[in-house]
mmCIF file of C-alpha atoms in Angstrom:
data_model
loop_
_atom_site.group_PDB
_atom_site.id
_atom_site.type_symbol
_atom_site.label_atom_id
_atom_site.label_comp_id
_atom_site.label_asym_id
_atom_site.label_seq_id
_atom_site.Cartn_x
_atom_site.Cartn_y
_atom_site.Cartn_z
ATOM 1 C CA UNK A 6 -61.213 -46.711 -19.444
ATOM 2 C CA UNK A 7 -61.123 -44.298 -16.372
ATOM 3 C CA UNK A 8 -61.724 -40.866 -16.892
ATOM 4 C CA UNK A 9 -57.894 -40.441 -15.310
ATOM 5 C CA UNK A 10 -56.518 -42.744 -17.363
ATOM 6 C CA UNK A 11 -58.569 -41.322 -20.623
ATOM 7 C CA UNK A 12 -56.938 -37.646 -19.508
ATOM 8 C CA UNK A 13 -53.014 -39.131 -19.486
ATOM 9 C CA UNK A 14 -53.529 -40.875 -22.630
ATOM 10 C CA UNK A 15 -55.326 -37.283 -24.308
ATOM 11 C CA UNK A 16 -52.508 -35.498 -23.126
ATOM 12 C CA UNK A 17 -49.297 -38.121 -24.026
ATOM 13 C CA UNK A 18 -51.336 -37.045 -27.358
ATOM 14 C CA UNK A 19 -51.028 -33.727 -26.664
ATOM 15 C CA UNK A 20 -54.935 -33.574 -28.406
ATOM 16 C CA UNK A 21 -55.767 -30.279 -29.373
ATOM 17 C CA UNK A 22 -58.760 -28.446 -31.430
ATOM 18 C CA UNK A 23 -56.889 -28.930 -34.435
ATOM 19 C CA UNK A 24 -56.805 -32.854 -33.860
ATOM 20 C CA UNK A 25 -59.062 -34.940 -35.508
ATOM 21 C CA UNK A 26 -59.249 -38.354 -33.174
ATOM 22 C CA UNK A 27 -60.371 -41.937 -33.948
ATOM 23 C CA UNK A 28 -61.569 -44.110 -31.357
ATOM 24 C CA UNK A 29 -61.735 -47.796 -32.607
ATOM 25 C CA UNK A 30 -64.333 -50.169 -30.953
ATOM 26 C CA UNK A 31 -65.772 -46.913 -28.948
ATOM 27 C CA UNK A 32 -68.557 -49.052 -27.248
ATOM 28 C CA UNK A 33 -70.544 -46.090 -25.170
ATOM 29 C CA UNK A 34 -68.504 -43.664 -26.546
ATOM 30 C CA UNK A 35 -66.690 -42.225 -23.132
ATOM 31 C CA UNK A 36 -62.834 -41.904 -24.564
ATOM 32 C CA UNK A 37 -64.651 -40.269 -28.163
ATOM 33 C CA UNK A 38 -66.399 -37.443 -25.911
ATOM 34 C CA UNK A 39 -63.253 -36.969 -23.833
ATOM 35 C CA UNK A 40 -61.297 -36.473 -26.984
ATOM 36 C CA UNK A 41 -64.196 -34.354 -28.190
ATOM 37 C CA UNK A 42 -63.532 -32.384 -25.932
ATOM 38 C CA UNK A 43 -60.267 -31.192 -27.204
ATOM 39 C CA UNK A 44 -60.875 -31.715 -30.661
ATOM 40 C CA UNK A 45 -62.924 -33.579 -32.932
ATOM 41 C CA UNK A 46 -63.451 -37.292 -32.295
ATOM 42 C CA UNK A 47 -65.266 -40.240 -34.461
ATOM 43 C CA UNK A 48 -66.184 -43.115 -32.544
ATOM 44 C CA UNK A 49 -66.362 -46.475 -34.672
ATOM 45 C CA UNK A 50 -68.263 -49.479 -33.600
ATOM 46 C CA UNK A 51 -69.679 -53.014 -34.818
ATOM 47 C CA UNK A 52 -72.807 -52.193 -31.957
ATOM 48 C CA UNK A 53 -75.764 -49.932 -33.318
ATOM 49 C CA UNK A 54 -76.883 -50.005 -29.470
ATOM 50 C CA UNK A 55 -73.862 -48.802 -27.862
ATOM 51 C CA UNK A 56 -73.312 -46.538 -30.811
ATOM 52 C CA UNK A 57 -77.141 -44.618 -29.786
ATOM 53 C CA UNK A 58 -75.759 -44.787 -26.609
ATOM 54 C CA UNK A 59 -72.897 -42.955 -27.447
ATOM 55 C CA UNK A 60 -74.599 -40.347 -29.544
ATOM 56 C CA UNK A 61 -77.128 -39.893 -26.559
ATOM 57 C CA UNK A 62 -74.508 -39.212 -24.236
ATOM 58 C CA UNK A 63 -72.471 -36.556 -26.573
ATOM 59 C CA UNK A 64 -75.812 -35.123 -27.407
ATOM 60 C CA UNK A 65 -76.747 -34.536 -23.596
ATOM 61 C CA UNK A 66 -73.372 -33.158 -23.097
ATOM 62 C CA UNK A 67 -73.640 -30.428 -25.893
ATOM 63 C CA UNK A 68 -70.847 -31.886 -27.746
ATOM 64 C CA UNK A 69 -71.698 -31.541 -31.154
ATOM 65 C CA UNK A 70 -67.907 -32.300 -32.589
ATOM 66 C CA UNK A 71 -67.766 -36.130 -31.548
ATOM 67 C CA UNK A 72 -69.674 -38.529 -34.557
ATOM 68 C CA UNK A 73 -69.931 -41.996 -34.179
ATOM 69 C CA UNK A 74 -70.228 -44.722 -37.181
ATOM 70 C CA UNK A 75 -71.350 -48.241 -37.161
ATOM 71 C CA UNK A 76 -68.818 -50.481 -38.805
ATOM 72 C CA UNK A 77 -65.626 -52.546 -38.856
ATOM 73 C CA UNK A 78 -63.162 -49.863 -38.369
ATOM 74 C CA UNK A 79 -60.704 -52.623 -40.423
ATOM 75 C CA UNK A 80 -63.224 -51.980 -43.934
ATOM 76 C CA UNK A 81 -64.470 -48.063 -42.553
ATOM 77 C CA UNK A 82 -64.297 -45.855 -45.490
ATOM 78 C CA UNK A 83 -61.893 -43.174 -43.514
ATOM 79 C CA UNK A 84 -61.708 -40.374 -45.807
ATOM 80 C CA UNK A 85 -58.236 -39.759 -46.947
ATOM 81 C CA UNK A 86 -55.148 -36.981 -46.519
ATOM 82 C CA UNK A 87 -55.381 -34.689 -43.316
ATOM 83 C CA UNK A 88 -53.951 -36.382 -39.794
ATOM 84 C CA UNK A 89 -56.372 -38.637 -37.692
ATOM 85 C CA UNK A 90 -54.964 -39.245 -33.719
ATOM 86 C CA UNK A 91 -56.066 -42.721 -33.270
ATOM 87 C CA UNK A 92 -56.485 -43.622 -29.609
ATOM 88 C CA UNK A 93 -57.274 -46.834 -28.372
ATOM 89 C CA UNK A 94 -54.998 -48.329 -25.343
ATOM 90 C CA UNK A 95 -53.339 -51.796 -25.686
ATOM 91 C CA UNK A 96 -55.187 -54.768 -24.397
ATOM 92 C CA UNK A 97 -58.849 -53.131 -25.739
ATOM 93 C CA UNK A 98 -58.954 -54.224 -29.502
ATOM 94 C CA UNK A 99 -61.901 -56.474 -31.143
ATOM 95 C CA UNK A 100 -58.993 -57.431 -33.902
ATOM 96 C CA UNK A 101 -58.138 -61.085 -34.370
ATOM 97 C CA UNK A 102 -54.829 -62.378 -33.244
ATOM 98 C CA UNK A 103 -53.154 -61.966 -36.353
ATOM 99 C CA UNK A 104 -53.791 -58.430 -36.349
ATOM 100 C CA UNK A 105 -52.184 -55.683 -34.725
ATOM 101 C CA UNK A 106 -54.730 -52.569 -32.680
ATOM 102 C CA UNK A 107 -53.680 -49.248 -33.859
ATOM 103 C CA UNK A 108 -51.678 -47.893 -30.400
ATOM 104 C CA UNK A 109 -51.805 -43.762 -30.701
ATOM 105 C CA UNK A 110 -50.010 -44.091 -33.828
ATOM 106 C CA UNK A 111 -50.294 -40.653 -35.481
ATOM 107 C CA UNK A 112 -50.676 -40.730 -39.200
ATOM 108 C CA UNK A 113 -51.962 -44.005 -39.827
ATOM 109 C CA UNK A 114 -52.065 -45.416 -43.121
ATOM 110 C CA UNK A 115 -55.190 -44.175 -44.527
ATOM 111 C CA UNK A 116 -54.472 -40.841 -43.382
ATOM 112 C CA UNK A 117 -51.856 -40.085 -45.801
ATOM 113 C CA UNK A 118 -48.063 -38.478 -45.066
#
């Protein structure tokens, strides 16, 4: 995603430092550190390589609030209660056909009320 379009979909948001963000199927990790940015981000991803990538990258940039995990984000343990952002823009999901991406839904299912 470009770094423009990364910024509109942060702010329609409206991530702040009290947000905790998930980005599902992160590859490199560029929409995680954006989010990072504003608040703390986790990063999920089925690719170790992109995933060291990633932590590279947030590690060079001093960003010491964005974590990345290797995983299926469908079976990631997400821990449970609190709110998690998730952020992940329509058309850019890894899920099969007969499942549906999580679209900037606040207060997914895992997360609790």
């Amino acid at each position: 995603m470009a770094a423009g379009q990364t910024d509109t979909l942060l702010d329609a948001a409206a991530i702040t430092d009290t947000h905790h963000v998930l980005d599902v199927g992160c590859g490199t990790g560029q929409t995680t550190r954006s989010a990072a940015r504003r608040g703390h981000a986790l990063g999920v991803d089925l690719s170790e390589p992109m995933l060291e990538r990633a932590r590279r990258s947030a590690a060079a940039e001093g960003l010491g609030n964005a974590e990345f995990a290797q995983g299926d984000a469908r079976l990631h343990p997400f821990p449970s209660g609190g709110r998690v952002s998730p952020v992940r823009p329509a058309g850019r999901s890894a899920c099969s056909p007969r499942e549906t991406p999580v679209r900037g839904r606040a207060g997914p299912p895992w997360a609790g009320p």
